[in-house]
PDB file of C-alpha atoms in Angstrom:
ATOM      1  CA  ASP A   1      57.331 -42.034-101.842  1.00 69.00           C
ATOM      2  CA  VAL A   2      55.577 -42.953-105.034  1.00 68.00           C
ATOM      3  CA  LYS A   3      57.753 -45.031-107.274  1.00 90.00           C
ATOM      4  CA  VAL A   4      57.099 -45.492-110.967  1.00 95.00           C
ATOM      5  CA  THR A   5      59.725 -47.468-112.855  1.00 95.00           C
ATOM      6  CA  GLN A   6      60.177 -48.087-116.550  1.00 96.00           C
ATOM      7  CA  SER A   7      61.914 -51.122-117.981  1.00 91.00           C
ATOM      8  CA  SER A   8      64.522 -49.286-120.048  1.00 92.00           C
ATOM      9  CA  ARG A   9      66.071 -45.816-120.020  1.00 93.00           C
ATOM     10  CA  TYR A  10      67.336 -46.066-123.593  1.00 95.00           C
ATOM     11  CA  LEU A  11      66.240 -48.335-126.421  1.00 96.00           C
ATOM     12  CA  VAL A  12      67.318 -48.626-130.059  1.00 97.00           C
ATOM     13  CA  LYS A  13      65.107 -50.566-132.446  1.00 97.00           C
ATOM     14  CA  ARG A  14      64.790 -51.045-136.177  1.00 97.00           C
ATOM     15  CA  THR A  15      61.843 -50.088-138.354  1.00 98.00           C
ATOM     16  CA  GLY A  16      59.221 -52.833-138.336  1.00 97.00           C
ATOM     17  CA  GLU A  17      60.262 -54.358-135.025  1.00 97.00           C
ATOM     18  CA  LYS A  18      57.724 -54.978-132.277  1.00 97.00           C
ATOM     19  CA  VAL A  19      58.629 -52.966-129.216  1.00 97.00           C
ATOM     20  CA  PHE A  20      57.494 -53.454-125.619  1.00 97.00           C
ATOM     21  CA  LEU A  21      57.822 -50.722-123.022  1.00 97.00           C
ATOM     22  CA  GLU A  22      56.946 -51.690-119.492  1.00 97.00           C
ATOM     23  CA  CYS A  23      55.948 -49.592-116.530  1.00 97.00           C
ATOM     24  CA  VAL A  24      55.523 -50.673-112.918  1.00 97.00           C
ATOM     25  CA  GLN A  25      54.192 -48.650-109.986  1.00 97.00           C
ATOM     26  CA  ASP A  26      54.329 -49.663-106.348  1.00 95.00           C
ATOM     27  CA  MET A  27      51.625 -47.420-104.876  1.00 91.00           C
ATOM     28  CA  ASP A  28      48.534 -49.477-105.701  1.00 93.00           C
ATOM     29  CA  HIS A  29      47.346 -46.755-108.085  1.00 92.00           C
ATOM     30  CA  GLU A  30      44.257 -47.518-110.146  1.00 92.00           C
ATOM     31  CA  ASN A  31      45.125 -45.229-113.055  1.00 92.00           C
ATOM     32  CA  MET A  32      48.098 -45.595-115.346  1.00 95.00           C
ATOM     33  CA  PHE A  33      49.065 -43.528-118.376  1.00 96.00           C
ATOM     34  CA  TRP A  34      51.451 -43.571-121.316  1.00 97.00           C
ATOM     35  CA  TYR A  35      52.661 -40.299-122.851  1.00 97.00           C
ATOM     36  CA  ARG A  36      55.181 -39.364-125.434  1.00 96.00           C
ATOM     37  CA  GLN A  37      57.193 -36.186-125.162  1.00 93.00           C
ATOM     38  CA  ASP A  38      58.632 -34.426-128.196  1.00 89.00           C
ATOM     39  CA  PRO A  39      60.417 -31.068-128.488  1.00 82.00           C
ATOM     40  CA  GLY A  40      57.965 -28.290-129.160  1.00 78.00           C
ATOM     41  CA  LEU A  41      54.944 -30.553-128.690  1.00 82.00           C
ATOM     42  CA  GLY A  42      55.002 -31.188-124.954  1.00 84.00           C
ATOM     43  CA  LEU A  43      53.420 -34.283-123.412  1.00 91.00           C
ATOM     44  CA  ARG A  44      50.777 -36.072-125.433  1.00 93.00           C
ATOM     45  CA  LEU A  45      48.611 -38.851-124.051  1.00 94.00           C
ATOM     46  CA  ILE A  46      48.773 -42.140-125.936  1.00 97.00           C
ATOM     47  CA  TYR A  47      46.652 -44.452-123.764  1.00 96.00           C
ATOM     48  CA  PHE A  48      45.142 -44.561-120.325  1.00 94.00           C
ATOM     49  CA  SER A  49      44.022 -47.430-118.088  1.00 95.00           C
ATOM     50  CA  TYR A  50      41.771 -47.052-115.054  1.00 91.00           C
ATOM     51  CA  ASP A  51      41.689 -50.704-114.029  1.00 92.00           C
ATOM     52  CA  VAL A  52      43.082 -54.117-114.895  1.00 94.00           C
ATOM     53  CA  LYS A  53      42.228 -55.033-118.487  1.00 92.00           C
ATOM     54  CA  MET A  54      40.587 -51.628-119.035  1.00 93.00           C
ATOM     55  CA  LYS A  55      41.993 -49.062-121.430  1.00 94.00           C
ATOM     56  CA  GLU A  56      41.028 -45.870-123.185  1.00 93.00           C
ATOM     57  CA  LYS A  57      42.594 -44.134-126.144  1.00 94.00           C
ATOM     58  CA  GLY A  58      44.325 -40.863-125.558  1.00 93.00           C
ATOM     59  CA  ASP A  59      45.068 -38.175-128.110  1.00 91.00           C
ATOM     60  CA  ILE A  60      47.522 -40.110-130.292  1.00 96.00           C
ATOM     61  CA  PRO A  61      46.831 -43.882-130.044  1.00 97.00           C
ATOM     62  CA  GLU A  62      47.597 -44.708-133.679  1.00 96.00           C
ATOM     63  CA  GLY A  63      50.435 -47.188-134.016  1.00 96.00           C
ATOM     64  CA  TYR A  64      50.297 -48.170-130.337  1.00 98.00           C
ATOM     65  CA  SER A  65      48.501 -50.674-128.173  1.00 97.00           C
ATOM     66  CA  VAL A  66      48.574 -51.315-124.432  1.00 98.00           C
ATOM     67  CA  SER A  67      48.170 -54.150-121.981  1.00 97.00           C
ATOM     68  CA  ARG A  68      47.209 -54.106-118.297  1.00 97.00           C
ATOM     69  CA  GLU A  69      47.059 -57.626-116.927  1.00 96.00           C
ATOM     70  CA  LYS A  70      48.055 -56.660-113.383  1.00 96.00           C
ATOM     71  CA  LYS A  71      47.244 -53.539-111.428  1.00 96.00           C
ATOM     72  CA  GLU A  72      50.850 -52.510-110.968  1.00 97.00           C
ATOM     73  CA  ARG A  73      51.991 -53.034-114.544  1.00 97.00           C
ATOM     74  CA  PHE A  74      51.090 -51.180-117.745  1.00 98.00           C
ATOM     75  CA  SER A  75      52.753 -52.045-121.035  1.00 98.00           C
ATOM     76  CA  LEU A  76      52.966 -49.986-124.201  1.00 98.00           C
ATOM     77  CA  ILE A  77      53.375 -51.915-127.435  1.00 98.00           C
ATOM     78  CA  LEU A  78      54.562 -50.608-130.771  1.00 97.00           C
ATOM     79  CA  GLU A  79      53.298 -53.278-133.155  1.00 95.00           C
ATOM     80  CA  SER A  80      55.621 -52.246-135.991  1.00 97.00           C
ATOM     81  CA  ALA A  81      57.998 -49.485-135.010  1.00 97.00           C
ATOM     82  CA  SER A  82      58.444 -46.567-137.369  1.00 97.00           C
ATOM     83  CA  THR A  83      60.965 -43.733-137.361  1.00 97.00           C
ATOM     84  CA  ASN A  84      58.274 -41.210-136.405  1.00 97.00           C
ATOM     85  CA  GLN A  85      57.872 -43.092-133.136  1.00 98.00           C
ATOM     86  CA  THR A  86      61.336 -42.025-132.047  1.00 97.00           C
ATOM     87  CA  SER A  87      60.572 -40.139-128.857  1.00 96.00           C
ATOM     88  CA  MET A  88      60.731 -40.002-125.078  1.00 96.00           C
ATOM     89  CA  TYR A  89      58.034 -42.226-123.578  1.00 98.00           C
ATOM     90  CA  LEU A  90      56.755 -41.434-120.108  1.00 97.00           C
ATOM     91  CA  CYS A  91      54.589 -43.582-117.889  1.00 97.00           C
ATOM     92  CA  ALA A  92      52.521 -42.102-115.070  1.00 96.00           C
ATOM     93  CA  SER A  93      50.121 -43.363-112.415  1.00 94.00           C
ATOM     94  CA  SER A  94      47.573 -41.917-110.012  1.00 90.00           C
ATOM     95  CA  PHE A  95      44.885 -42.886-107.542  1.00 86.00           C
ATOM     96  CA  MET A  96      41.334 -43.047-108.839  1.00 80.00           C
ATOM     97  CA  ASP A  97      40.075 -40.589-106.266  1.00 70.00           C
ATOM     98  CA  ARG A  98      42.913 -38.185-106.997  1.00 62.00           C
ATOM     99  CA  ALA A  99      42.944 -38.753-110.693  1.00 58.00           C
ATOM    100  CA  LYS A 100      44.515 -35.447-111.388  1.00 72.00           C
ATOM    101  CA  THR A 101      47.833 -35.805-109.597  1.00 85.00           C
ATOM    102  CA  GLN A 102      49.884 -38.035-111.827  1.00 90.00           C
ATOM    103  CA  TYR A 103      53.301 -39.345-110.814  1.00 92.00           C
ATOM    104  CA  PHE A 104      55.798 -40.026-113.555  1.00 95.00           C
ATOM    105  CA  GLY A 105      58.493 -42.571-114.214  1.00 96.00           C
ATOM    106  CA  PRO A 106      61.980 -41.616-115.454  1.00 95.00           C
ATOM    107  CA  GLY A 107      61.134 -42.106-119.116  1.00 96.00           C
ATOM    108  CA  THR A 108      62.361 -44.337-121.933  1.00 96.00           C
ATOM    109  CA  ARG A 109      64.161 -42.697-124.803  1.00 96.00           C
ATOM    110  CA  LEU A 110      63.385 -44.754-127.901  1.00 97.00           C
ATOM    111  CA  LEU A 111      65.284 -44.430-131.154  1.00 97.00           C
ATOM    112  CA  VAL A 112      63.853 -46.201-134.199  1.00 98.00           C
ATOM    113  CA  LEU A 113      66.314 -46.579-137.052  1.00 97.00           C
TER     114      LEU A 113
ATOM    115  CA  GLY B   1      45.744 -24.692-130.316  1.00 33.00           C
ATOM    116  CA  GLU B   2      47.257 -25.253-126.889  1.00 36.00           C
ATOM    117  CA  SER B   3      44.832 -24.611-124.074  1.00 43.00           C
ATOM    118  CA  VAL B   4      47.728 -24.251-121.664  1.00 53.00           C
ATOM    119  CA  GLY B   5      50.617 -22.018-122.599  1.00 51.00           C
ATOM    120  CA  LEU B   6      53.548 -20.126-121.230  1.00 42.00           C
ATOM    121  CA  HIS B   7      54.529 -16.505-121.543  1.00 44.00           C
ATOM    122  CA  LEU B   8      58.270 -17.193-121.647  1.00 48.00           C
ATOM    123  CA  PRO B   9      60.027 -20.263-122.975  1.00 82.00           C
ATOM    124  CA  THR B  10      63.227 -19.518-121.008  1.00 90.00           C
ATOM    125  CA  LEU B  11      64.048 -17.775-117.757  1.00 93.00           C
ATOM    126  CA  SER B  12      67.507 -17.059-116.406  1.00 95.00           C
ATOM    127  CA  VAL B  13      68.001 -15.924-112.800  1.00 96.00           C
ATOM    128  CA  GLN B  14      70.819 -15.442-110.332  1.00 96.00           C
ATOM    129  CA  GLU B  15      71.209 -17.829-107.434  1.00 96.00           C
ATOM    130  CA  GLY B  16      69.341 -16.486-104.438  1.00 96.00           C
ATOM    131  CA  ASP B  17      66.857 -14.464-106.469  1.00 96.00           C
ATOM    132  CA  ASN B  18      63.165 -15.253-106.606  1.00 96.00           C
ATOM    133  CA  SER B  19      61.823 -16.818-109.826  1.00 96.00           C
ATOM    134  CA  ILE B  20      58.384 -16.410-111.312  1.00 96.00           C
ATOM    135  CA  ILE B  21      57.198 -18.758-114.032  1.00 95.00           C
ATOM    136  CA  ASN B  22      53.929 -17.919-115.748  1.00 93.00           C
ATOM    137  CA  CYS B  23      51.258 -19.958-117.446  1.00 92.00           C
ATOM    138  CA  ALA B  24      48.073 -18.952-119.274  1.00 90.00           C
ATOM    139  CA  TYR B  25      45.128 -21.261-119.730  1.00 87.00           C
ATOM    140  CA  SER B  26      42.115 -20.841-121.952  1.00 78.00           C
ATOM    141  CA  ASN B  27      39.551 -23.283-120.557  1.00 86.00           C
ATOM    142  CA  SER B  28      37.492 -21.521-117.909  1.00 87.00           C
ATOM    143  CA  ALA B  29      36.016 -24.899-116.887  1.00 87.00           C
ATOM    144  CA  SER B  30      39.396 -26.153-115.633  1.00 89.00           C
ATOM    145  CA  ASP B  31      39.271 -26.576-111.890  1.00 88.00           C
ATOM    146  CA  TYR B  32      42.600 -28.120-110.993  1.00 90.00           C
ATOM    147  CA  PHE B  33      46.125 -27.093-111.870  1.00 93.00           C
ATOM    148  CA  ILE B  34      49.486 -28.699-111.285  1.00 93.00           C
ATOM    149  CA  TRP B  35      53.083 -27.591-111.616  1.00 95.00           C
ATOM    150  CA  TYR B  36      55.715 -30.147-112.565  1.00 95.00           C
ATOM    151  CA  LYS B  37      59.496 -29.882-112.641  1.00 96.00           C
ATOM    152  CA  GLN B  38      61.482 -31.889-115.172  1.00 94.00           C
ATOM    153  CA  GLU B  39      65.245 -32.117-114.845  1.00 93.00           C
ATOM    154  CA  SER B  40      67.324 -33.129-117.811  1.00 88.00           C
ATOM    155  CA  GLY B  41      66.985 -36.838-118.553  1.00 85.00           C
ATOM    156  CA  LYS B  42      64.307 -37.400-115.922  1.00 89.00           C
ATOM    157  CA  GLY B  43      60.545 -37.678-115.795  1.00 92.00           C
ATOM    158  CA  PRO B  44      58.358 -34.790-114.577  1.00 94.00           C
ATOM    159  CA  GLN B  45      58.211 -34.432-110.814  1.00 94.00           C
ATOM    160  CA  PHE B  46      55.110 -33.107-109.034  1.00 92.00           C
ATOM    161  CA  ILE B  47      55.786 -29.810-107.265  1.00 95.00           C
ATOM    162  CA  ILE B  48      52.491 -28.302-106.161  1.00 95.00           C
ATOM    163  CA  ASP B  49      48.841 -28.170-107.126  1.00 93.00           C
ATOM    164  CA  ILE B  50      45.942 -25.803-106.653  1.00 94.00           C
ATOM    165  CA  ARG B  51      42.188 -26.071-107.059  1.00 92.00           C
ATOM    166  CA  SER B  52      40.082 -23.386-108.631  1.00 92.00           C
ATOM    167  CA  ASN B  53      38.406 -22.486-105.333  1.00 93.00           C
ATOM    168  CA  MET B  54      41.762 -21.154-104.118  1.00 95.00           C
ATOM    169  CA  ASP B  55      43.892 -18.287-105.366  1.00 96.00           C
ATOM    170  CA  LYS B  56      47.113 -19.091-103.555  1.00 97.00           C
ATOM    171  CA  ARG B  57      48.863 -22.121-102.178  1.00 97.00           C
ATOM    172  CA  GLN B  58      52.264 -22.370-100.585  1.00 97.00           C
ATOM    173  CA  GLY B  59      54.723 -25.196-100.364  1.00 94.00           C
ATOM    174  CA  GLN B  60      58.340 -25.411 -99.395  1.00 92.00           C
ATOM    175  CA  ARG B  61      59.982 -22.420-101.142  1.00 95.00           C
ATOM    176  CA  VAL B  62      57.251 -22.480-103.799  1.00 97.00           C
ATOM    177  CA  THR B  63      53.988 -20.604-104.126  1.00 98.00           C
ATOM    178  CA  VAL B  64      51.360 -21.042-106.799  1.00 97.00           C
ATOM    179  CA  LEU B  65      49.016 -18.172-107.606  1.00 97.00           C
ATOM    180  CA  LEU B  66      45.822 -18.572-109.581  1.00 97.00           C
ATOM    181  CA  ASN B  67      43.998 -15.664-111.171  1.00 95.00           C
ATOM    182  CA  LYS B  68      40.785 -17.002-112.633  1.00 93.00           C
ATOM    183  CA  THR B  69      39.698 -13.612-113.920  1.00 92.00           C
ATOM    184  CA  VAL B  70      42.501 -13.523-116.477  1.00 93.00           C
ATOM    185  CA  LYS B  71      43.056 -17.285-116.543  1.00 92.00           C
ATOM    186  CA  HIS B  72      46.620 -17.045-115.370  1.00 94.00           C
ATOM    187  CA  LEU B  73      48.722 -19.309-113.198  1.00 95.00           C
ATOM    188  CA  SER B  74      52.169 -18.613-111.798  1.00 96.00           C
ATOM    189  CA  LEU B  75      54.813 -20.504-109.878  1.00 97.00           C
ATOM    190  CA  GLN B  76      57.058 -18.529-107.580  1.00 97.00           C
ATOM    191  CA  ILE B  77      60.293 -20.067-106.333  1.00 97.00           C
ATOM    192  CA  ALA B  78      61.945 -18.300-103.420  1.00 97.00           C
ATOM    193  CA  ALA B  79      65.732 -18.076-103.076  1.00 97.00           C
ATOM    194  CA  THR B  80      66.327 -19.970-106.305  1.00 97.00           C
ATOM    195  CA  GLN B  81      69.121 -22.523-106.153  1.00 96.00           C
ATOM    196  CA  PRO B  82      71.181 -24.214-108.889  1.00 95.00           C
ATOM    197  CA  GLY B  83      69.220 -27.405-108.205  1.00 95.00           C
ATOM    198  CA  ASP B  84      66.088 -25.597-109.335  1.00 97.00           C
ATOM    199  CA  SER B  85      67.393 -25.466-112.905  1.00 96.00           C
ATOM    200  CA  ALA B  86      64.905 -27.491-114.940  1.00 95.00           C
ATOM    201  CA  VAL B  87      61.934 -27.248-117.260  1.00 94.00           C
ATOM    202  CA  TYR B  88      58.726 -26.341-115.448  1.00 95.00           C
ATOM    203  CA  PHE B  89      55.318 -27.388-116.820  1.00 90.00           C
ATOM    204  CA  CYS B  90      51.890 -26.324-115.824  1.00 93.00           C
ATOM    205  CA  ALA B  91      48.975 -28.681-116.413  1.00 92.00           C
ATOM    206  CA  GLU B  92      45.225 -28.214-116.146  1.00 91.00           C
ATOM    207  CA  ASN B  93      42.349 -30.573-115.559  1.00 87.00           C
ATOM    208  CA  LEU B  94      38.658 -30.093-116.212  1.00 78.00           C
ATOM    209  CA  GLY B  95      37.654 -31.655-112.939  1.00 72.00           C
ATOM    210  CA  GLY B  96      34.945 -34.118-112.050  1.00 68.00           C
ATOM    211  CA  SER B  97      35.676 -37.590-113.319  1.00 66.00           C
ATOM    212  CA  ASN B  98      37.798 -36.307-116.173  1.00 71.00           C
ATOM    213  CA  TYR B  99      41.241 -37.851-115.788  1.00 78.00           C
ATOM    214  CA  LYS B 100      42.944 -35.978-118.561  1.00 81.00           C
ATOM    215  CA  LEU B 101      45.669 -33.419-117.943  1.00 87.00           C
ATOM    216  CA  THR B 102      46.538 -30.849-120.588  1.00 87.00           C
ATOM    217  CA  PHE B 103      50.168 -29.796-120.361  1.00 89.00           C
ATOM    218  CA  GLY B 104      51.911 -26.614-121.345  1.00 86.00           C
ATOM    219  CA  LYS B 105      55.110 -26.908-123.336  1.00 83.00           C
ATOM    220  CA  GLY B 106      57.299 -25.796-120.454  1.00 88.00           C
ATOM    221  CA  THR B 107      59.658 -23.021-119.369  1.00 92.00           C
ATOM    222  CA  LEU B 108      63.361 -23.664-119.031  1.00 92.00           C
ATOM    223  CA  LEU B 109      64.675 -22.137-115.817  1.00 95.00           C
ATOM    224  CA  THR B 110      68.431 -21.595-115.620  1.00 95.00           C
ATOM    225  CA  VAL B 111      69.982 -20.559-112.320  1.00 96.00           C
ATOM    226  CA  ASN B 112      73.318 -18.826-112.583  1.00 93.00           C
ATOM    227  CA  PRO B 113      75.702 -19.217-109.628  1.00 89.00           C
TER     228      PRO B 113
END
């Protein structure tokens, strides 16, 4: 079975803090994704990586950055957390040749105070 | 606006009944569709997919139907069980090398015992 894990299930941070969310997959997937999920807005893509050290902006990259130093690990960074970044963050991964079928982690619920 | 949408935001069924969850899409170039299930507090779980060269695909207790003429997708769940209670999302992909999935907002399925 595909396994995608995220470093925290729940996180509480203060405005202005730097926040790291980590995602690890154990299926040797080339592609990794970060989404945020908000009520009424569905899943929105923040960033995507198709290889180590490669990244592409998604639909809402502002206020976020990412890092992919190893194939199995994809980190989402909030440089200076703001209250409007309170959300559920979901990581996903997929094979390059089956780029469409994405497998998700359990999510990190982030609260920024 | 949303290129992937749902006819009903909520669906309530009796245990043992069949469930049908609908999804409309607007991009006629989409060639791959996925259904995900998301239980409360968890990440989306892949259920079944279908390519645009098919109009029906069956899995275990689930069937996806694709009507390209009216750009409509449905997920049928046979003999619905309480464990099927969740939010169900459809997602579409443009195909080719395009990695991006566009998600619908979801339908909440509630199974009454």
